[in-house]
Coordinates of C-alpha atoms and ligand atoms in Angstrom, one line a residue:
X64 CA -17.1 -28.6 35.7
X65 CA -14.5 -26.4 35.2
X66 CA -13.2 -24.3 37.6
X67 CA -13.1 -21.2 35.3
X68 CA -15.2 -18.2 36.1
X69 CA -17.9 -17.1 34.0
X70 CA -18.9 -13.5 34.6
X71 CA -22.7 -12.6 33.9
X72 CA -24.1 -9.0 33.8
X73 CA -27.2 -7.6 33.6
X74 CA -27.3 -7.3 29.5
X75 CA -28.0 -3.3 30.0
X76 CA -26.6 -2.8 33.1
X77 CA -23.3 -0.6 34.4
X78 CA -21.6 1.2 31.3
X79 CA -21.8 -2.0 29.1
X80 CA -25.2 -0.8 26.8
X81 CA -25.6 -3.7 24.3
X82 CA -27.7 -3.1 21.5
X83 CA -29.8 -6.2 21.9
X84 CA -30.5 -7.2 25.1
X85 CA -34.2 -7.4 25.1
X86 CA -34.6 -11.4 24.9
X87 CA -31.5 -12.2 27.2
X88 CA -32.1 -13.0 30.7
X89 CA -28.1 -12.6 31.5
X90 CA -25.2 -10.6 29.7
X91 CA -22.3 -12.9 27.5
X92 CA -19.6 -15.1 29.3
X93 CA -16.3 -13.8 29.6
X94 CA -15.6 -15.8 26.4
X95 CA -17.7 -14.6 24.3
X96 CA -16.8 -10.9 24.8
X97 CA -13.1 -11.8 24.9
X98 CA -13.9 -13.0 21.1
X99 CA -16.2 -10.9 20.0
X100 CA -16.1 -7.3 22.1
X101 CA -14.5 -4.9 19.2
X102 CA -14.2 -1.5 20.5
X103 CA -10.3 -1.3 21.5
X104 CA -10.0 -1.6 17.5
X105 CA -12.8 -0.4 15.5
X106 CA -13.1 2.4 17.8
X107 CA -10.7 3.6 14.7
X108 CA -13.6 4.3 12.8
X109 CA -15.6 6.8 15.0
X110 CA -15.9 9.9 13.3
X111 CA -16.5 8.0 9.8
X112 CA -19.7 6.0 11.9
X113 CA -21.0 9.3 13.7
X114 CA -20.6 11.1 9.8
X115 CA -22.6 8.1 8.7
X116 CA -25.1 8.4 11.7
X117 CA -25.4 12.1 10.7
X118 CA -26.0 11.4 7.3
X119 CA -28.6 8.4 8.5
X120 CA -30.5 10.7 11.0
X121 CA -30.9 13.6 8.4
X122 CA -32.4 11.4 5.7
X123 CA -34.6 10.2 9.2
X124 CA -36.2 13.7 9.3
X125 CA -36.7 14.8 5.8
X126 CA -38.3 11.2 4.6
X127 CA -40.7 12.0 8.2
X128 CA -39.6 8.4 9.7
X129 CA -39.0 10.3 12.8
X130 CA -39.9 13.6 14.2
X131 CA -37.6 16.5 12.4
X132 CA -37.4 17.9 15.8
X133 CA -35.6 14.6 17.1
X134 CA -33.2 14.2 13.7
X135 CA -31.8 17.7 14.7
X136 CA -30.7 16.7 18.5
X137 CA -29.4 14.0 16.9
X138 CA -27.5 15.5 14.4
X139 CA -26.8 18.4 16.8
X140 CA -25.5 16.1 19.2
X141 CA -23.7 13.5 16.9
X142 CA -21.7 16.8 15.7
X143 CA -20.9 17.7 19.2
X144 CA -19.3 14.5 20.1
X145 CA -17.2 14.5 16.8
X146 CA -15.6 18.1 17.6
X147 CA -15.1 16.5 21.5
X148 CA -13.2 13.8 19.9
X149 CA -11.1 15.8 17.8
X150 CA -10.0 17.9 20.6
X151 CA -9.6 14.9 22.7
X152 CA -12.4 16.1 25.4
X153 CA -14.2 12.9 25.0
X154 CA -12.6 9.4 24.4
X155 CA -13.8 6.7 22.8
X156 CA -13.6 3.7 25.6
X157 CA -16.2 2.1 27.6
X158 CA -17.4 -1.7 28.7
X159 CA -19.0 -1.4 25.0
X160 CA -19.2 -4.2 22.5
X161 CA -18.2 -2.1 19.4
X162 CA -18.1 1.5 18.6
X163 CA -21.5 1.2 17.5
X164 CA -23.0 0.8 20.5
X165 CA -20.6 3.4 21.8
X166 CA -22.0 5.8 20.0
X167 CA -25.7 5.4 20.7
X168 CA -24.9 4.6 24.3
X169 CA -23.1 8.3 24.5
X170 CA -25.8 9.9 22.4
X171 CA -28.5 8.6 24.5
X172 CA -27.4 9.6 27.6
X173 CA -27.0 12.9 26.4
X174 CA -30.5 13.7 24.6
X175 CA -32.6 10.8 25.9
X176 CA -34.9 9.2 23.4
X177 CA -34.5 10.8 20.4
X178 CA -31.3 9.4 20.6
X179 CA -32.8 5.6 20.8
X180 CA -34.4 6.8 17.3
X181 CA -31.5 6.9 15.8
X182 CA -31.1 3.1 14.9
X183 CA -34.9 2.8 12.6
X184 CA -34.6 1.5 9.8
X185 CA -30.7 0.9 10.2
X186 CA -28.5 -2.3 11.2
X187 CA -25.2 -2.7 12.2
X188 CA -24.5 -4.8 9.1
X189 CA -25.5 -1.7 6.9
X190 CA -24.2 1.1 8.9
X191 CA -20.6 -1.1 9.7
X192 CA -20.2 -1.5 6.1
X193 CA -21.0 2.2 5.6
X194 CA -18.0 3.1 8.3
X195 CA -15.4 1.0 6.7
X196 CA -15.6 2.1 3.3
X197 CA -15.7 5.8 4.3
X198 CA -12.7 5.0 6.9
X199 CA -10.8 2.9 4.0
X200 CA -11.8 5.8 0.9
X201 CA -10.3 8.3 3.1
X202 CA -7.2 6.7 4.2
X203 CA -6.5 5.5 0.8
X204 CA -6.2 9.7 0.0
X205 CA -3.8 9.7 2.5
X206 CA -1.4 6.9 1.5
X207 CA -1.6 7.7 -2.3
X208 CA -0.3 11.2 -1.2
X209 CA 2.9 9.2 0.6
X210 CA 3.3 7.1 -2.2
X211 CA 3.5 10.0 -4.1
X212 CA 6.1 11.1 -2.4
X213 CA 8.3 8.6 -2.4
X214 CA 7.8 8.4 -6.3
X215 CA 9.0 11.9 -6.3
X216 CA 12.3 11.1 -4.3
X217 CA 13.1 8.7 -6.7
X218 CA 12.5 11.0 -9.3
X219 CA 14.7 13.8 -7.8
X220 CA 17.9 10.7 -7.3
X221 CA 17.6 9.9 -10.8
X222 CA 17.9 13.7 -12.2
X223 CA 20.5 14.2 -9.4
X224 CA 22.6 11.0 -11.4
X225 CA 21.2 11.3 -14.9
X226 CA 24.7 10.0 -16.5
X227 CA 25.8 7.5 -14.1
X228 CA 25.9 4.0 -15.6
X229 CA 25.5 0.7 -13.6
X230 CA 25.4 -3.0 -14.8
X231 CA 21.9 -4.0 -15.0
X232 CA 21.7 -7.4 -13.5
X233 CA 19.6 -10.4 -14.7
X234 CA 20.0 -13.5 -12.2
X235 CA 21.9 -11.0 -10.1
X236 CA 24.7 -11.5 -12.5
X237 CA 25.8 -8.5 -13.8
X238 CA 24.7 -8.2 -17.7
X239 CA 24.3 -4.7 -19.7
X240 CA 25.1 -1.5 -18.8
X241 CA 22.4 0.6 -18.0
X242 CA 22.0 4.2 -16.6
X243 CA 21.3 4.3 -13.0
X244 CA 18.9 6.7 -13.2
X245 CA 16.7 4.2 -15.5
X246 CA 16.9 2.1 -12.8
X247 CA 15.2 4.5 -10.1
X248 CA 12.7 5.2 -12.8
X249 CA 11.5 1.7 -13.2
X250 CA 10.6 1.7 -9.6
X251 CA 8.3 4.8 -10.0
X252 CA 6.6 3.4 -12.6
X253 CA 5.9 0.3 -10.3
X254 CA 4.9 3.2 -8.0
X255 CA 2.5 4.6 -10.4
X256 CA 0.6 1.1 -10.9
X257 CA 0.0 0.7 -7.5
X258 CA -2.0 4.0 -7.0
X259 CA -3.5 3.2 -10.3
X260 CA -4.9 0.2 -8.6
X261 CA -5.8 2.0 -5.6
X262 CA -8.0 4.5 -7.5
X263 CA -9.5 1.7 -9.5
X264 CA -10.1 0.3 -6.3
X265 CA -12.0 3.0 -4.8
X266 CA -13.8 3.9 -7.6
X267 CA -15.7 0.8 -7.1
X268 CA -16.3 0.8 -3.4
X269 CA -17.3 4.3 -3.2
X270 CA -20.7 2.7 -3.2
X271 CA -23.2 3.3 -0.1
X272 CA -24.5 0.5 1.6
X273 CA -27.1 2.7 3.9
X274 CA -30.4 1.3 3.8
X275 CA -29.3 -2.6 3.4
X276 CA -30.8 -3.2 6.8
X277 CA -29.7 -6.3 8.2
X278 CA -29.7 -8.3 4.5
X279 CA -33.0 -7.2 2.6
X280 CA -33.7 -3.6 3.2
X281 CA -35.9 -1.8 5.3
X282 CA -39.5 -1.8 5.6
X283 CA -39.5 2.4 5.3
X284 CA -39.6 4.4 2.7
X285 CA -36.0 5.9 3.1
X286 CA -34.0 7.9 0.3
X287 CA -31.1 6.0 -0.5
X288 CA -29.3 8.5 -2.7
X289 CA -29.2 11.3 0.0
X290 CA -27.2 9.3 2.4
X291 CA -25.3 8.6 -0.3
X292 CA -24.9 11.8 -1.8
X293 CA -24.1 12.9 1.6
X294 CA -21.5 10.7 2.4
X295 CA -19.8 11.6 -0.4
X296 CA -20.5 8.1 -2.0
X297 CA -20.8 8.4 -6.0
X298 CA -23.9 6.0 -6.0
X299 CA -25.8 3.2 -3.4
X300 CA -25.7 -0.3 -3.6
X301 CA -27.5 -2.2 -5.9
X302 CA -28.4 -5.6 -3.7
X303 CA -29.1 -5.3 0.0
X304 CA -27.9 -8.9 0.4
X305 CA -24.8 -8.6 -1.1
X306 CA -24.3 -5.7 0.4
X307 CA -24.1 -6.6 4.4
X308 CA -22.0 -10.0 2.7
X309 CA -19.5 -7.9 0.9
X310 CA -16.0 -7.6 1.7
X311 CA -14.4 -7.4 -1.8
X312 CA -13.5 -3.9 -1.3
X313 CA -11.4 -5.0 1.9
X314 CA -9.8 -7.9 0.1
X315 CA -9.4 -5.8 -3.3
X316 CA -7.8 -2.8 -0.6
X317 CA -5.4 -5.5 0.5
X318 CA -4.2 -7.1 -2.9
X319 CA -3.3 -3.6 -3.5
X320 CA -1.9 -2.9 -0.3
X321 CA 0.3 -6.3 -0.8
X322 CA 1.4 -5.5 -4.5
X323 CA 2.7 -2.1 -3.1
X324 CA 4.2 -3.6 0.0
X325 CA 6.1 -6.1 -2.0
X326 CA 7.2 -3.4 -4.9
X327 CA 8.4 -0.9 -2.0
X328 CA 10.1 -4.6 -0.5
X329 CA 11.7 -5.1 -4.1
X330 CA 13.6 -1.2 -3.6
X331 CA 14.3 -2.1 -0.1
X332 CA 16.5 -5.0 -1.3
X333 CA 17.7 -2.6 -4.1
X334 CA 19.1 -0.2 -1.3
X335 CA 20.2 -2.9 1.1
X336 CA 22.8 -4.6 -2.2
X337 CA 23.5 -0.8 -3.3
X338 CA 24.4 -0.1 0.3
X339 CA 26.4 -3.6 0.9
X340 CA 30.1 -3.2 1.2
X341 CA 30.1 -5.6 -2.0
X342 CA 28.5 -2.5 -3.8
X343 CA 29.6 0.8 -2.1
X344 CA 27.1 2.2 -4.4
X345 CA 25.0 3.9 -2.0
X346 CA 26.2 6.0 0.9
X347 CA 23.2 5.9 3.2
X348 CA 22.3 9.1 5.0
X349 CA 23.2 9.2 9.1
X350 CA 19.2 9.7 9.1
X351 CA 18.2 6.6 7.7
X352 CA 20.8 4.1 9.1
X353 CA 21.7 2.8 12.4
X354 CA 24.9 1.7 13.9
X355 CA 25.8 -1.6 16.0
X356 CA 26.3 -2.2 19.7
X357 CA 29.4 -4.4 19.2
X358 CA 31.1 -3.4 15.9
X359 CA 32.0 0.3 15.9
X360 CA 32.3 0.8 12.1
X361 CA 29.0 -0.3 10.7
X362 CA 26.2 1.7 9.0
X363 CA 23.0 -0.8 8.6
X364 CA 20.2 -0.2 6.4
X365 CA 17.6 -1.0 9.1
X366 CA 14.7 1.1 8.1
X367 CA 14.8 -1.0 4.4
X368 CA 15.5 -4.1 5.7
X369 CA 12.4 -3.3 8.1
X370 CA 10.3 -2.4 5.5
X371 CA 11.2 -5.7 3.3
X372 CA 10.8 -7.2 6.5
X373 CA 7.1 -6.3 7.1
X374 CA 5.9 -7.1 3.9
X375 CA 5.2 -10.9 5.1
X376 CA 2.4 -9.7 7.2
X377 CA 0.5 -7.4 4.6
X378 CA 0.4 -10.0 1.9
X379 CA -0.5 -12.4 5.2
X380 CA -3.9 -10.3 6.1
X381 CA -4.7 -10.5 2.2
X382 CA -4.7 -14.4 2.8
X383 CA -6.3 -14.2 6.3
X384 CA -9.9 -12.3 5.1
X385 CA -9.8 -14.3 1.8
X386 CA -9.8 -17.6 4.2
X387 CA -12.2 -15.6 6.6
X388 CA -14.4 -15.0 3.6
X389 CA -14.5 -18.2 1.4
X390 CA -17.0 -20.1 3.4
X391 CA -19.2 -18.1 4.4
X392 CA -23.0 -18.0 3.5
X393 CA -25.1 -15.0 2.7
X394 CA -25.5 -12.5 4.1
X395 CA -23.6 -10.7 7.1
X396 CA -21.6 -13.6 9.1
X397 CA -20.1 -12.6 12.6
X398 CA -16.6 -14.0 11.2
X399 CA -16.6 -10.4 9.0
X400 CA -15.9 -8.8 11.8
X401 CA -12.8 -9.9 11.2
X402 CA -12.1 -7.9 8.2
X403 CA -10.5 -4.5 10.3
X404 CA -7.8 -5.5 12.1
X405 CA -5.8 -6.9 9.1
X406 CA -6.5 -4.1 7.0
X407 CA -5.9 -1.5 10.0
X408 CA -2.6 -3.5 10.2
X409 CA -1.8 -3.6 6.5
X410 CA -2.6 0.4 6.4
X411 CA -0.1 1.3 9.2
X412 CA 2.6 -1.2 7.9
X413 CA 2.1 0.1 4.3
X414 CA 2.4 3.7 5.8
X415 CA 5.1 3.2 7.5
X416 CA 7.3 1.2 4.8
X417 CA 6.5 3.8 2.0
X418 CA 7.7 6.4 4.5
X419 CA 10.7 4.9 5.8
X420 CA 11.8 4.1 1.9
X421 CA 11.0 8.1 1.1
X422 CA 13.2 9.0 3.6
X423 CA 15.8 6.5 3.0
X424 CA 16.2 8.0 -0.6
X425 CA 16.0 11.1 0.0
X426 CA 18.6 11.4 2.8
X427 CA 21.2 9.0 0.7
X428 CA 23.9 9.4 -2.1
X429 CA 24.4 7.5 -4.9
X430 CA 28.6 7.2 -5.6
X431 CA 29.1 7.4 -9.1
X432 CA 32.8 6.4 -8.3
X433 CA 31.6 3.0 -7.1
X434 CA 29.3 2.7 -10.1
X435 CA 32.6 2.9 -12.4
X436 CA 34.2 0.6 -10.3
X437 CA 31.4 -1.9 -10.9
X438 CA 31.3 -2.0 -14.7
X439 CA 34.4 -3.8 -15.1
X440 CA 34.3 -7.3 -13.7
X441 CA 30.9 -8.7 -15.9
X442 CA 32.2 -8.3 -19.5
X443 CA 28.9 -6.0 -19.7
X444 CA 30.2 -5.2 -23.1
X445 CA 30.1 -9.0 -24.5
X446 CA 26.3 -8.2 -26.1
X447 CA 27.8 -4.5 -27.9
X448 CA 30.3 -6.9 -29.2
X449 CA 28.0 -9.6 -30.5
X450 CA 25.6 -6.7 -32.2
X451 CA 28.7 -5.3 -33.5
X452 CA 29.1 -8.5 -35.4
X453 CA 25.8 -8.5 -36.4
X454 CA 26.1 -5.2 -38.4
X455 CA 29.2 -7.1 -39.9
X456 CA 26.2 -9.4 -41.3
X457 CA 27.0 -12.3 -39.1
X458 CA 23.5 -13.8 -37.9
X459 CA 23.4 -13.1 -33.9
X460 CA 23.6 -16.9 -33.1
X461 CA 27.0 -17.3 -34.5
X462 CA 28.1 -13.7 -33.4
X463 CA 26.9 -14.8 -29.5
X464 CA 29.2 -18.1 -30.1
X465 CA 32.2 -16.2 -31.2
X466 CA 31.9 -13.2 -28.6
X467 CA 31.6 -15.9 -26.0
X468 CA 35.1 -17.0 -27.2
X469 CA 36.2 -13.8 -26.5
X470 CA 34.9 -14.0 -23.2
X471 CA 36.9 -16.8 -22.7
X472 CA 39.9 -15.0 -24.0
X473 CA 39.4 -12.3 -21.8
X474 CA 39.0 -14.8 -18.3
X475 CA 41.9 -16.7 -19.5
X476 CA 44.3 -13.2 -19.2
X477 CA 42.5 -12.2 -15.8
X478 CA 40.7 -9.1 -17.2
X479 CA 37.0 -7.8 -18.2
X480 CA 36.3 -7.2 -22.0
X481 CA 36.3 -4.0 -21.3
X482 CA 39.9 -4.0 -20.4
X483 CA 40.7 -5.0 -24.1
X484 CA 41.9 -3.2 -26.9
X485 CA 39.6 -3.5 -30.2
X486 CA 43.1 -4.1 -31.7
X487 CA 43.2 -7.0 -29.1
X488 CA 40.1 -8.7 -29.9
X489 CA 40.7 -8.2 -33.6
X490 CA 43.5 -10.6 -33.0
X491 CA 41.1 -13.3 -32.1
X492 CA 39.1 -12.9 -35.3
X493 CA 39.4 -10.3 -37.7
X494 CA 36.0 -9.5 -38.0
X495 CA 36.4 -7.4 -35.1
X496 CA 38.1 -4.6 -36.9
X497 CA 37.2 -1.3 -35.8
X498 CA 35.1 -2.4 -32.9
X499 CA 36.2 0.3 -30.9
X500 CA 32.4 2.1 -30.8
X501 CA 31.3 -1.4 -29.0
X502 CA 33.9 -0.8 -25.9
X503 CA 32.1 2.0 -24.3
X504 CA 29.7 1.9 -21.9
X505 CA 27.8 5.5 -22.5
X506 CA 27.8 4.0 -26.3
X507 CA 26.2 1.2 -25.3
X508 CA 23.7 2.7 -23.1
X509 CA 22.7 5.2 -25.9
X510 CA 22.2 2.4 -28.5
X511 CA 19.0 1.6 -26.9
X512 CA 17.4 4.3 -28.4
X513 CA 13.8 3.4 -28.7
X514 CA 10.8 4.1 -26.2
X515 CA 11.9 2.6 -22.6
X516 CA 15.2 1.6 -23.5
X517 CA 18.2 3.1 -21.3
X518 CA 19.7 5.9 -23.5
X519 CA 20.4 9.2 -22.2
X520 CA 17.9 11.0 -24.0
X521 CA 14.8 8.6 -23.1
X522 CA 15.1 8.5 -20.0
X523 CA 16.1 12.5 -19.9
X524 CA 11.8 12.6 -21.5
X525 CA 10.8 9.9 -19.1
X526 CA 12.9 12.3 -16.3
X527 CA 10.5 15.5 -17.7
X528 CA 7.2 13.6 -18.1
X529 CA 7.7 12.3 -14.4
X530 CA 8.3 15.8 -13.1
X531 CA 5.6 16.9 -14.9
X532 CA 3.3 14.4 -13.7
X533 CA 4.0 14.6 -10.4
X534 CA 4.3 18.3 -10.1
Ligands
LIG830 N1 -18.3 -5.3 15.1 C1 -19.5 -5.6 13.8 C2 -18.9 -6.0 12.8 O1 -17.3 -5.3 12.7 C3 -20.7 -4.7 13.5 C4 -21.7 -5.8 13.2 C5 -22.4 -6.7 14.4 N2 -23.5 -6.9 13.6 C6 -24.0 -7.9 14.1 N3 -25.5 -8.6 13.3 N4 -23.7 -8.2 15.0 O2 -18.6 -6.6 11.5

């Protein structure tokens, strides 16, 4: 026999009022409570669960499923609990299994039997799905505002540095000249897709589960439309069995969050490179960098590094939820309680990452002199020279070859292509005569003059569009 103590208490006794004590002789083992109790995290849903309960009670009264006077009492007390919690006068704590139990226990202690009628025509299965959807919908609105703020920071910087030319990298090798603003706006595009993904997910999630009951519906003449409307859902869900088993909305949300986190992480990585001693392109502000405990000269991009580092756990939460769901038989299984902590942590994490990158972008300054230095040293104008030859009727593949030889010659002399004169290059191959225009970084940028290209006037138009959209 194990010497470990197993605590059993009376199911209805003490401060622990479980919602299902009747058929049990004793309370659950300590181990079961430890793995099962969720109040310490699902109390985050308390306001949404109170509102869901208020809508449910109102509907029960209006449909004469419970007495109108009882419904009024319940609604009044639940509303009072909301206010008291908001003011910190009532704290969600106790020995209860979950937030739903806590609410019912608190309500019933206050108004007696009327409170015990709240759970008529409802199960925690449709209840928790409702509260979670409401919570996610509301938190996503806040997250959307934070992402918009980061986009705004990027647009402001892009405006500030309009005209600054940097190398565009492929394979982390310098490739072609581009406007730094164009690169910053690339992140704005990504973040805009993230917002669209969340909006799409919220629209699909915005269906009210109330009325699905435990799995099959409830044997009362309920009004599902009324609760859906009161809670701001666009409609109610269609199939009760699907409703209590479904966590697609959480998985989709985590997928959107994971992609957002990956975008923020890529921006963070660019910031780390730009702020490195090697690039020297970005001067991090005091508010968004940290020092070293041993090296007095250091200015580290900790915020960006942490944003990059935290991305893994957001991706992990998506994997965890999908793994939890993959073998679950219909309908509700307790495994589904695992849906919340990952989403809570993912939300807190992406908020933190987005906000720190917003501050990092806002409180740092690009150094145009460093940009100019980065331009020479990667033969960035090689493609321009090839395209110059194309203008002279040379097939691109041949031109590529010829310019490759010019690059080799430049390297043999220990200079960058841009340091050769048109005459130097024409001396290597006379078809380059008059190639001065191909040796100009700004001209190279401005030749990419089509929608989506890096030409200054195109980037200016993109900036105008984003300012208007974000305005
Ligand atoms: N805490 C539970 C959850 O988050 C609430 C639903 C409990 N339902 C049940 N049949 N035990 O999923």
